[in-house]
């Protein structure tokens, strides 16, 4: 397992109540299904299995939602990490439409669980996507295509409308997605964990699965203090463990990304409570949380936190909003995502009782819900909708060469961003 050297000092940890730690596994435990990984993919799988009457045990190596699920940007919206153009190019438009529809169910699921469980977890409605170079035609065409092909409604905002909500000369036109929202991801994950337990799932913390072996017609999962025996296993470990299940482990690349949260601000530049992102290809997504600015961005393939993270994130903020002055950064942290080479989730089975729902990349808040539901439906009801992901199977991600490729791709994207913006600056 990767020791990601994560900061535990996130704003989410400071504003959530984890309650008492859960027990670790000791002795022998039996269940129909053992889920490995207590992020949102594993938690939703466990909840949905328990709701369908399946006996389920979940093993989490550290604490529930210790990984990306408890430290992300909190944006919930339809779609995948991969753009729908590329998905359709690979599987055809009809299959792409069906996949998009599944991601929409994921978004609706999260919205409903929050509404029924604890509405205070939701922190705002809508997502404004701004472009950093002027091109109304391109923005309008992208909005029209999503409406035509996927039934995704979005509004077009011109320069004046964009800047009335996000007052910066860096931005030109934008889109507004009313079906998106944003939330407190750690409180959401803890709520899903509590619901899973109420439905009968048994959740264990500080219990990494160390090895999995065939045992009769089922599986034996060894932990430091004991063993779980189960007929079926579901791997939901993302890029945090690439050896527990080899086929998906070698197909997944860890990619780090960063979040910073300022002190409470008195400001008049961000005038919307929606989620916001800009067209920097590798990031800049942010939102107001209370009166603080939560800012996410940058990707690297290094798994440790850069020592000057807070300064770097502040420089990004000020490049968009110079009038913020010199805000104090109260929290800054890193998180690891898992990406397959095709940028799509890995969802499938080996037909021997091993299943996987992983590699949700930077778009996991809706797709982990979708993945968990697909797993539970497949295992509890032999439903085969998960097969829609068969074209996106686990392929070798290139090991260290894959990482070099990701980093080089990121630098290339940064360079393209600067060229687009410079061109726009000359045109303006
Ligand atoms: C900084 C950041 C910002 C992001 N922002 C957004 C956003 O705004 N919107 C969005 O949609 N997505 C976002 N994402 C992506 C999203 O957070 C992820 O796609 C999603 O949380 C992945 O969930 P997961 O359950 O697959 O993995 P994780 O949440 O990483 O969970 C994996 C879990 O498995 C456990 N584990 C690993 N190995 C073992 C083992 N051997 N035994 C037991 N347990 C094990 C780990 O401890 C971990 O808890 C962001 C990600 C990051 C890092």
Short mmCIF file of C-alpha atoms and ligand atoms in Angstrom, two decimals:
data_model
loop_
_atom_site.label_atom_id
_atom_site.label_comp_id
_atom_site.label_asym_id
_atom_site.label_seq_id
_atom_site.Cartn_x
_atom_site.Cartn_y
_atom_site.Cartn_z
CA UNK A 1 0.00 0.00 0.00
CA UNK A 2 1.22 3.49 -0.78
CA UNK A 3 1.97 5.58 2.26
CA UNK A 4 0.81 8.82 0.73
CA UNK A 5 2.16 10.98 3.55
CA UNK A 6 -1.19 12.73 3.63
CA UNK A 7 -1.85 15.71 5.81
CA UNK A 8 -4.63 14.84 8.27
CA UNK A 9 -5.26 18.56 8.76
CA UNK A 10 -7.95 19.06 6.17
CA UNK A 11 -10.79 21.54 6.55
CA UNK A 12 -13.15 18.58 6.18
CA UNK A 13 -11.61 16.74 9.13
CA UNK A 14 -11.84 19.95 11.17
CA UNK A 15 -15.57 20.28 10.43
CA UNK A 16 -16.77 16.66 10.64
CA UNK A 17 -17.46 14.40 13.58
CA UNK A 18 -15.95 10.99 12.97
CA UNK A 19 -17.16 9.52 16.25
CA UNK A 20 -15.29 6.64 17.86
CA UNK A 21 -12.92 4.57 15.69
CA UNK A 22 -14.41 1.35 14.36
CA UNK A 23 -12.89 -1.95 15.47
CA UNK A 24 -10.22 -3.74 13.48
CA UNK A 25 -10.70 -7.32 12.38
CA UNK A 26 -9.76 -9.93 14.96
CA UNK A 27 -10.27 -13.65 14.57
CA UNK A 28 -12.27 -15.29 11.83
CA UNK A 29 -15.26 -13.55 10.26
CA UNK A 30 -17.63 -14.90 7.61
CA UNK A 31 -19.78 -12.99 5.13
CA UNK A 32 -21.27 -13.44 1.70
CA UNK A 33 -19.29 -10.48 0.36
CA UNK A 34 -16.12 -8.74 1.52
CA UNK A 35 -15.57 -5.21 0.19
CA UNK A 36 -11.96 -4.00 0.29
CA UNK A 37 -11.61 -0.20 0.66
CA UNK A 38 -13.71 2.27 2.65
CA UNK A 39 -13.86 5.14 0.17
CA UNK A 40 -17.12 6.05 -1.53
CA UNK A 41 -16.93 3.20 -4.03
CA UNK A 42 -16.61 0.61 -1.27
CA UNK A 43 -19.05 2.31 1.08
CA UNK A 44 -21.80 2.61 -1.54
CA UNK A 45 -21.26 -1.00 -2.58
CA UNK A 46 -21.56 -2.12 1.06
CA UNK A 47 -24.66 0.01 1.68
CA UNK A 48 -26.43 -1.19 -1.45
CA UNK A 49 -25.55 -4.84 -0.79
CA UNK A 50 -26.82 -4.58 2.79
CA UNK A 51 -30.02 -2.91 1.60
CA UNK A 52 -30.55 -5.93 -0.66
CA UNK A 53 -30.19 -8.31 2.28
CA UNK A 54 -26.64 -9.53 1.50
CA UNK A 55 -24.29 -10.09 4.46
CA UNK A 56 -21.31 -7.82 3.87
CA UNK A 57 -18.04 -6.97 5.62
CA UNK A 58 -15.97 -3.93 4.61
CA UNK A 59 -12.24 -3.67 5.31
CA UNK A 60 -10.68 -0.20 5.45
CA UNK A 61 -6.90 0.05 5.81
CA UNK A 62 -6.99 3.33 7.79
CA UNK A 63 -10.12 5.33 8.58
CA UNK A 64 -13.35 5.50 6.58
CA UNK A 65 -12.92 7.92 3.64
CA UNK A 66 -9.29 8.55 4.50
CA UNK A 67 -8.44 8.55 0.78
CA UNK A 68 -9.74 10.78 -2.01
CA UNK A 69 -13.35 10.35 -0.89
CA UNK A 70 -12.88 12.40 2.27
CA UNK A 71 -10.54 15.07 0.89
CA UNK A 72 -11.82 16.06 -2.57
CA UNK A 73 -13.37 19.20 -4.04
CA UNK A 74 -16.91 18.11 -3.23
CA UNK A 75 -18.32 18.85 -6.72
CA UNK A 76 -21.06 16.44 -7.77
CA UNK A 77 -22.00 16.46 -11.45
CA UNK A 78 -22.95 14.12 -14.29
CA UNK A 79 -20.31 12.53 -16.51
CA UNK A 80 -16.93 10.81 -16.18
CA UNK A 81 -13.30 11.87 -15.88
CA UNK A 82 -13.10 11.16 -19.62
CA UNK A 83 -14.90 13.56 -21.98
CA UNK A 84 -18.03 12.20 -23.65
CA UNK A 85 -16.57 12.83 -27.13
CA UNK A 86 -13.86 10.29 -26.48
CA UNK A 87 -16.28 7.84 -24.85
CA UNK A 88 -18.56 8.01 -27.91
CA UNK A 89 -15.60 7.65 -30.27
CA UNK A 90 -14.76 4.38 -28.58
CA UNK A 91 -18.16 2.76 -28.03
CA UNK A 92 -20.54 4.68 -30.34
CA UNK A 93 -23.10 7.32 -29.44
CA UNK A 94 -25.87 5.00 -28.22
CA UNK A 95 -23.62 3.16 -25.78
CA UNK A 96 -22.15 6.51 -24.66
CA UNK A 97 -25.67 7.82 -23.99
CA UNK A 98 -26.43 4.79 -21.81
CA UNK A 99 -23.18 5.32 -19.88
CA UNK A 100 -23.92 9.00 -19.38
CA UNK A 101 -27.37 8.09 -18.08
CA UNK A 102 -25.75 5.85 -15.47
CA UNK A 103 -23.62 8.76 -14.26
CA UNK A 104 -26.77 10.87 -13.99
CA UNK A 105 -28.28 8.20 -11.74
CA UNK A 106 -25.13 8.48 -9.62
CA UNK A 107 -25.63 12.23 -9.18
CA UNK A 108 -29.32 11.77 -8.35
CA UNK A 109 -28.47 9.03 -5.86
CA UNK A 110 -26.07 11.28 -3.95
CA UNK A 111 -28.61 14.11 -3.97
CA UNK A 112 -31.34 11.81 -2.64
CA UNK A 113 -29.21 10.18 0.07
CA UNK A 114 -28.29 13.64 1.35
CA UNK A 115 -31.88 14.92 1.21
CA UNK A 116 -33.15 11.90 3.13
CA UNK A 117 -30.19 11.61 5.50
CA UNK A 118 -28.77 15.03 6.37
CA UNK A 119 -29.55 18.01 4.09
CA UNK A 120 -26.86 20.13 5.78
CA UNK A 121 -24.21 18.09 3.91
CA UNK A 122 -25.14 19.90 0.70
CA UNK A 123 -23.35 23.23 0.45
CA UNK A 124 -24.57 24.81 -2.77
CA UNK A 125 -26.31 24.32 -6.12
CA UNK A 126 -25.00 24.48 -9.68
CA UNK A 127 -21.62 24.57 -11.42
CA UNK A 128 -20.26 27.46 -13.44
CA UNK A 129 -17.57 26.47 -15.95
CA UNK A 130 -15.65 29.56 -17.12
CA UNK A 131 -13.28 29.92 -20.06
CA UNK A 132 -10.07 31.90 -19.79
CA UNK A 133 -9.99 32.95 -23.42
CA UNK A 134 -12.82 34.56 -25.36
CA UNK A 135 -14.71 32.11 -27.56
CA UNK A 136 -18.49 32.33 -27.30
CA UNK A 137 -19.00 30.10 -30.33
CA UNK A 138 -16.98 27.23 -28.93
CA UNK A 139 -18.74 27.45 -25.58
CA UNK A 140 -22.19 27.58 -27.17
CA UNK A 141 -21.38 24.64 -29.44
CA UNK A 142 -20.21 22.52 -26.50
CA UNK A 143 -23.41 23.30 -24.57
CA UNK A 144 -25.59 22.48 -27.60
CA UNK A 145 -23.79 19.19 -28.18
CA UNK A 146 -24.29 18.03 -24.59
CA UNK A 147 -28.01 18.91 -24.85
CA UNK A 148 -28.43 17.21 -28.21
CA UNK A 149 -26.48 14.04 -27.49
CA UNK A 150 -27.00 13.51 -23.78
CA UNK A 151 -30.00 15.61 -22.77
CA UNK A 152 -27.71 17.59 -20.46
CA UNK A 153 -29.20 21.05 -19.96
CA UNK A 154 -26.78 23.93 -19.40
CA UNK A 155 -27.10 27.69 -19.73
CA UNK A 156 -24.75 29.95 -21.65
CA UNK A 157 -23.50 33.06 -19.82
CA UNK A 158 -21.87 35.87 -21.79
CA UNK A 159 -18.91 37.88 -20.54
CA UNK A 160 -21.02 40.36 -18.54
CA UNK A 161 -23.14 37.61 -16.96
CA UNK A 162 -20.04 35.57 -16.18
CA UNK A 163 -18.25 38.46 -14.50
CA UNK A 164 -21.37 39.47 -12.56
CA UNK A 165 -21.01 36.13 -10.73
CA UNK A 166 -17.22 35.73 -10.77
CA UNK A 167 -15.64 39.14 -11.03
CA UNK A 168 -12.32 38.67 -12.78
CA UNK A 169 -10.95 39.86 -16.10
CA UNK A 170 -9.40 36.44 -16.49
CA UNK A 171 -12.77 34.96 -17.42
CA UNK A 172 -14.82 35.44 -20.55
CA UNK A 173 -17.86 33.25 -21.26
CA UNK A 174 -19.15 30.41 -19.08
CA UNK A 175 -21.69 27.62 -18.84
CA UNK A 176 -23.96 26.97 -15.89
CA UNK A 177 -25.01 23.41 -15.05
CA UNK A 178 -28.08 23.47 -12.79
CA UNK A 179 -28.04 19.69 -12.26
CA UNK A 180 -24.72 19.85 -10.37
CA UNK A 181 -24.23 20.72 -6.70
CA UNK A 182 -21.48 20.70 -4.11
CA UNK A 183 -21.18 19.20 -0.67
CA UNK A 184 -19.01 18.23 2.32
CA UNK A 185 -17.54 14.95 1.03
CA UNK A 186 -16.25 13.62 4.35
CA UNK A 187 -19.56 14.16 6.11
CA UNK A 188 -21.28 12.50 3.15
CA UNK A 189 -19.00 9.44 3.31
CA UNK A 190 -19.48 9.14 7.08
CA UNK A 191 -23.24 9.30 6.57
CA UNK A 192 -23.10 6.53 3.93
CA UNK A 193 -20.99 4.45 6.36
CA UNK A 194 -23.57 4.94 9.13
CA UNK A 195 -26.42 4.03 6.77
CA UNK A 196 -24.54 0.88 5.69
CA UNK A 197 -24.16 -0.16 9.33
CA UNK A 198 -27.82 0.52 10.03
CA UNK A 199 -28.66 -1.73 7.08
CA UNK A 200 -26.52 -4.53 8.58
CA UNK A 201 -23.05 -4.13 6.99
CA UNK A 202 -20.04 -4.68 9.28
CA UNK A 203 -17.33 -2.04 8.79
CA UNK A 204 -13.77 -2.42 10.07
CA UNK A 205 -11.06 0.25 10.24
CA UNK A 206 -7.26 -0.09 10.53
CA UNK A 207 -7.71 -3.44 8.82
CA UNK A 208 -5.81 -3.53 5.52
CA UNK A 209 -6.41 -6.66 3.48
CA UNK A 210 -2.88 -8.07 3.20
CA UNK A 211 -3.48 -11.05 0.95
CA UNK A 212 -6.39 -12.77 -0.77
CA UNK A 213 -6.42 -16.49 -1.48
CA UNK A 214 -8.81 -18.97 -3.00
CA UNK A 215 -10.47 -21.07 -0.31
CA UNK A 216 -12.84 -23.76 -1.58
CA UNK A 217 -15.41 -22.00 -3.73
CA UNK A 218 -14.80 -18.67 -1.96
CA UNK A 219 -12.03 -16.36 -0.81
CA UNK A 220 -9.95 -15.83 2.31
CA UNK A 221 -8.73 -12.31 3.07
CA UNK A 222 -5.93 -12.05 5.60
CA UNK A 223 -5.50 -9.02 7.84
CA UNK A 224 -2.98 -8.39 10.59
CA UNK A 225 -5.35 -9.53 13.30
CA UNK A 226 -7.56 -12.05 11.56
CA UNK A 227 -9.24 -13.36 8.47
CA UNK A 228 -12.43 -12.75 6.52
CA UNK A 229 -13.98 -15.58 4.50
CA UNK A 230 -16.42 -14.60 1.81
CA UNK A 231 -17.96 -16.08 -1.31
CA UNK A 232 -17.26 -12.87 -3.23
CA UNK A 233 -14.79 -9.99 -2.97
CA UNK A 234 -15.17 -6.44 -4.32
CA UNK A 235 -11.96 -4.39 -4.73
CA UNK A 236 -12.43 -0.65 -4.25
CA UNK A 237 -8.91 0.44 -3.29
CA UNK A 238 -8.26 2.98 -6.08
CA UNK A 239 -4.53 3.64 -6.58
CA UNK A 240 -3.75 3.26 -2.88
CA UNK A 241 -2.95 -0.42 -3.18
CA UNK A 242 -1.76 -1.77 -6.51
CA UNK A 243 -0.81 -5.24 -5.33
CA UNK A 244 -3.90 -6.62 -3.56
CA UNK A 245 -5.56 -7.33 -6.92
CA UNK A 246 -3.01 -7.52 -9.71
CA UNK A 247 -5.23 -7.14 -12.78
CA UNK A 248 -6.60 -3.76 -11.68
CA UNK A 249 -3.46 -2.74 -9.74
CA UNK A 250 -1.31 -2.76 -12.86
CA UNK A 251 -4.00 -0.91 -14.82
CA UNK A 252 -4.22 2.07 -12.49
CA UNK A 253 -2.00 5.13 -12.19
CA UNK A 254 -1.84 7.27 -9.05
CA UNK A 255 -2.24 10.97 -9.78
CA UNK A 256 -1.98 13.53 -6.97
CA UNK A 257 -4.01 16.72 -6.82
CA UNK A 258 -4.28 19.50 -4.25
CA UNK A 259 -6.72 21.58 -2.24
CA UNK A 260 -6.19 24.70 -0.12
CA UNK A 261 -8.65 26.54 2.14
CA UNK A 262 -8.18 30.18 3.13
CA UNK A 263 -9.10 31.94 6.31
CA UNK A 264 -12.57 33.58 6.30
CA UNK A 265 -12.51 36.34 3.70
CA UNK A 266 -14.22 39.67 3.25
CA UNK A 267 -14.36 39.84 -0.54
CA UNK A 268 -16.59 40.93 -3.38
CA UNK A 269 -15.18 39.02 -6.35
CA UNK A 270 -16.80 35.59 -5.96
CA UNK A 271 -20.47 36.49 -5.85
CA UNK A 272 -21.97 33.05 -6.34
CA UNK A 273 -22.43 30.11 -3.98
CA UNK A 274 -22.18 27.68 -6.93
CA UNK A 275 -19.20 25.50 -7.67
CA UNK A 276 -16.82 27.15 -10.16
CA UNK A 277 -14.11 25.86 -12.43
CA UNK A 278 -12.11 27.33 -15.27
CA UNK A 279 -10.70 26.05 -18.50
CA UNK A 280 -7.20 25.52 -17.20
CA UNK A 281 -6.96 21.95 -18.42
CA UNK A 282 -5.58 20.53 -15.25
CA UNK A 283 -7.57 22.36 -12.70
CA UNK A 284 -8.66 25.46 -10.89
CA UNK A 285 -11.93 24.49 -9.32
CA UNK A 286 -13.19 26.30 -6.29
CA UNK A 287 -16.14 27.34 -4.17
CA UNK A 288 -16.99 29.30 -1.07
CA UNK A 289 -17.32 27.17 2.06
CA UNK A 290 -18.80 29.38 4.74
CA UNK A 291 -16.77 32.56 4.07
CA UNK A 292 -13.59 30.69 3.17
CA UNK A 293 -12.35 29.98 -0.33
CA UNK A 294 -11.73 26.28 -1.02
CA UNK A 295 -9.39 26.07 -4.02
CA UNK A 296 -8.42 22.91 -5.88
CA UNK A 297 -6.01 22.43 -8.71
CA UNK A 298 -2.74 21.14 -10.12
CA UNK A 299 -1.87 17.54 -10.72
CA UNK A 300 1.42 15.74 -10.28
CA UNK A 301 2.46 12.12 -10.27
CA UNK A 302 4.44 12.49 -7.08
CA UNK A 303 2.53 10.99 -4.22
CA UNK A 304 3.89 13.14 -1.40
CA UNK A 305 2.80 16.67 -0.68
CA UNK A 306 5.07 19.38 -2.04
CA UNK A 307 6.47 21.33 0.88
CA UNK A 308 5.41 24.70 -0.56
CA UNK A 309 1.87 23.59 -1.36
CA UNK A 310 0.06 26.47 0.40
CA UNK A 311 2.16 29.08 -1.41
CA UNK A 312 1.64 27.42 -4.76
CA UNK A 313 -2.13 27.26 -4.34
CA UNK A 314 -2.22 30.88 -3.17
CA UNK A 315 -0.32 31.95 -6.30
CA UNK A 316 -2.95 30.20 -8.45
CA UNK A 317 -5.79 31.94 -6.56
CA UNK A 318 -4.18 35.35 -6.89
CA UNK A 319 -3.52 34.90 -10.59
CA UNK A 320 -7.32 34.78 -11.02
CA UNK A 321 -8.32 37.12 -8.18
CA UNK A 322 -5.46 39.56 -7.49
CA UNK A 323 -7.73 41.70 -5.30
CA UNK A 324 -7.81 38.97 -2.64
CA UNK A 325 -4.50 40.42 -1.44
CA UNK A 326 -2.63 38.06 0.77
CA UNK A 327 -5.12 35.63 2.32
CA UNK A 328 -3.87 33.28 4.98
CA UNK A 329 -4.07 29.62 3.97
CA UNK A 330 -5.45 27.74 6.98
CA UNK A 331 -5.44 24.27 5.39
CA UNK A 332 -3.65 22.67 2.42
CA UNK A 333 -3.56 19.02 1.49
CA UNK A 334 -3.01 16.48 -1.25
CA UNK A 335 -5.10 13.55 -2.41
CA UNK A 336 -4.51 10.63 -4.72
CA UNK A 337 -6.80 9.72 -7.56
CA UNK A 338 -6.65 6.52 -9.58
CA UNK A 339 -6.73 6.68 -13.38
CA UNK A 340 -6.90 3.93 -15.97
CA UNK A 341 -5.25 4.64 -19.31
CA UNK A 342 -8.60 5.22 -20.96
CA UNK A 343 -9.65 7.61 -18.13
CA UNK A 344 -12.81 5.55 -17.54
CA UNK A 345 -13.71 3.59 -14.38
CA UNK A 346 -12.73 -0.06 -14.15
CA UNK A 347 -15.92 -1.97 -13.32
CA UNK A 348 -16.07 -5.71 -13.85
CA UNK A 349 -15.48 -9.23 -12.63
CA UNK A 350 -13.23 -12.23 -13.30
CA UNK A 351 -16.23 -14.56 -13.13
CA UNK A 352 -14.62 -16.32 -10.14
CA UNK A 353 -16.26 -14.24 -7.43
CA UNK A 354 -13.80 -11.30 -7.64
CA UNK A 355 -15.28 -7.93 -8.63
CA UNK A 356 -13.87 -4.43 -8.96
CA UNK A 357 -15.19 -0.88 -9.02
CA UNK A 358 -12.27 1.52 -9.14
CA UNK A 359 -10.28 4.14 -11.15
CA UNK A 360 -12.88 6.89 -10.94
CA UNK A 361 -10.22 9.55 -11.53
CA UNK A 362 -11.08 13.16 -10.79
CA UNK A 363 -14.80 12.63 -11.33
CA UNK A 364 -15.76 10.21 -8.59
CA UNK A 365 -18.53 11.78 -6.54
CA UNK A 366 -21.28 10.58 -8.86
CA UNK A 367 -19.45 7.66 -10.50
CA UNK A 368 -18.53 5.92 -7.23
CA UNK A 369 -22.26 5.93 -6.38
CA UNK A 370 -22.99 4.52 -9.83
CA UNK A 371 -20.25 1.88 -9.42
CA UNK A 372 -21.50 0.80 -5.99
CA UNK A 373 -25.05 0.41 -7.25
CA UNK A 374 -23.91 -1.59 -10.30
CA UNK A 375 -21.84 -3.91 -8.08
CA UNK A 376 -24.69 -4.51 -5.65
CA UNK A 377 -27.20 -5.12 -8.43
CA UNK A 378 -24.82 -7.55 -10.13
CA UNK A 379 -24.00 -9.53 -6.99
CA UNK A 380 -27.41 -9.51 -5.32
CA UNK A 381 -29.65 -9.73 -8.39
CA UNK A 382 -27.39 -11.02 -11.21
CA UNK A 383 -28.09 -7.81 -13.09
CA UNK A 384 -25.58 -7.33 -15.90
CA UNK A 385 -25.68 -3.59 -16.54
CA UNK A 386 -22.10 -3.38 -15.22
CA UNK A 387 -21.13 -4.96 -18.57
CA UNK A 388 -21.54 -1.57 -20.20
CA UNK A 389 -17.99 -1.01 -18.91
CA UNK A 390 -16.56 -4.09 -20.63
CA UNK A 391 -15.05 -2.00 -23.48
CA UNK A 392 -13.02 -0.18 -20.80
CA UNK A 393 -11.24 -3.13 -19.29
CA UNK A 394 -8.06 -3.14 -17.19
CA UNK A 395 -5.04 -2.54 -19.44
CA UNK A 396 -1.48 -2.14 -18.21
CA UNK A 397 -1.01 1.53 -17.31
CA UNK A 398 2.68 1.57 -18.13
CA UNK A 399 4.18 1.41 -14.62
CA UNK A 400 6.74 4.19 -14.07
CA UNK A 401 6.62 5.05 -17.80
CA UNK A 402 2.91 5.66 -17.44
CA UNK A 403 3.64 8.15 -14.70
CA UNK A 404 6.17 9.98 -16.83
CA UNK A 405 3.54 10.13 -19.57
CA UNK A 406 0.96 11.65 -17.22
CA UNK A 407 3.41 14.28 -16.00
CA UNK A 408 4.50 15.15 -19.53
CA UNK A 409 0.85 15.35 -20.59
CA UNK A 410 0.18 17.78 -17.74
CA UNK A 411 3.06 20.06 -18.74
CA UNK A 412 1.80 20.00 -22.31
CA UNK A 413 -1.70 20.97 -21.12
CA UNK A 414 -0.24 23.84 -19.07
CA UNK A 415 1.65 25.07 -22.11
CA UNK A 416 -1.52 24.95 -24.25
CA UNK A 417 -3.44 26.86 -21.57
CA UNK A 418 -0.88 29.64 -21.62
CA UNK A 419 -0.88 29.86 -25.42
CA UNK A 420 -4.72 30.01 -25.56
CA UNK A 421 -4.81 32.70 -22.89
CA UNK A 422 -2.02 34.73 -24.52
CA UNK A 423 -3.82 34.59 -27.88
CA UNK A 424 -7.04 35.70 -26.18
CA UNK A 425 -5.19 38.52 -24.39
CA UNK A 426 -3.94 39.80 -27.76
CA UNK A 427 -7.41 39.53 -29.27
CA UNK A 428 -9.15 41.29 -26.37
C1 LIG B 1 -7.99 16.53 -4.12
C2 LIG B 1 -9.06 15.83 -4.90
C3 LIG B 1 -10.15 16.55 -5.39
C4 LIG B 1 -11.17 15.88 -6.08
N1 LIG B 1 -12.30 16.60 -6.41
C5 LIG B 1 -13.37 15.93 -6.93
C6 LIG B 1 -14.59 16.63 -7.14
O1 LIG B 1 -14.75 17.82 -6.81
N2 LIG B 1 -15.62 15.95 -7.73
C7 LIG B 1 -15.49 14.64 -8.09
O2 LIG B 1 -16.45 14.07 -8.65
N3 LIG B 1 -14.36 13.93 -7.84
C8 LIG B 1 -13.31 14.55 -7.26
N4 LIG B 1 -12.16 13.85 -6.98
C9 LIG B 1 -12.12 12.42 -7.27
C10 LIG B 1 -12.83 11.58 -6.21
O3 LIG B 1 -12.51 12.04 -4.92
C11 LIG B 1 -12.43 10.10 -6.36
O4 LIG B 1 -12.67 9.69 -7.70
C12 LIG B 1 -13.21 9.17 -5.44
O5 LIG B 1 -13.24 9.66 -4.12
C13 LIG B 1 -12.59 7.77 -5.47
O6 LIG B 1 -13.22 6.97 -4.51
P1 LIG B 1 -12.68 5.50 -4.22
O7 LIG B 1 -13.58 4.91 -3.21
O8 LIG B 1 -12.50 4.80 -5.53
O9 LIG B 1 -11.20 5.70 -3.67
P2 LIG B 1 -10.66 6.29 -2.27
O10 LIG B 1 -11.57 7.32 -1.72
O11 LIG B 1 -9.24 6.68 -2.48
O12 LIG B 1 -10.76 5.04 -1.29
C14 LIG B 1 -9.92 3.91 -1.37
C15 LIG B 1 -9.85 3.36 0.04
O13 LIG B 1 -9.26 2.06 0.00
C16 LIG B 1 -8.48 1.89 1.18
N5 LIG B 1 -7.53 0.80 0.92
C17 LIG B 1 -6.50 0.77 0.07
N6 LIG B 1 -5.89 -0.43 0.12
C18 LIG B 1 -6.55 -1.17 1.02
C19 LIG B 1 -6.42 -2.51 1.51
N7 LIG B 1 -5.44 -3.33 1.07
N8 LIG B 1 -7.29 -2.95 2.45
C20 LIG B 1 -8.28 -2.16 2.89
N9 LIG B 1 -8.46 -0.89 2.47
C21 LIG B 1 -7.61 -0.42 1.54
C22 LIG B 1 -7.82 3.26 1.35
O14 LIG B 1 -7.36 3.46 2.67
C23 LIG B 1 -8.97 4.20 0.97
O15 LIG B 1 -9.73 4.60 2.09
C24 LIG B 1 -11.09 14.49 -6.33
C25 LIG B 1 -9.99 13.76 -5.87
C26 LIG B 1 -8.99 14.42 -5.15
C27 LIG B 1 -7.82 13.63 -4.64
#
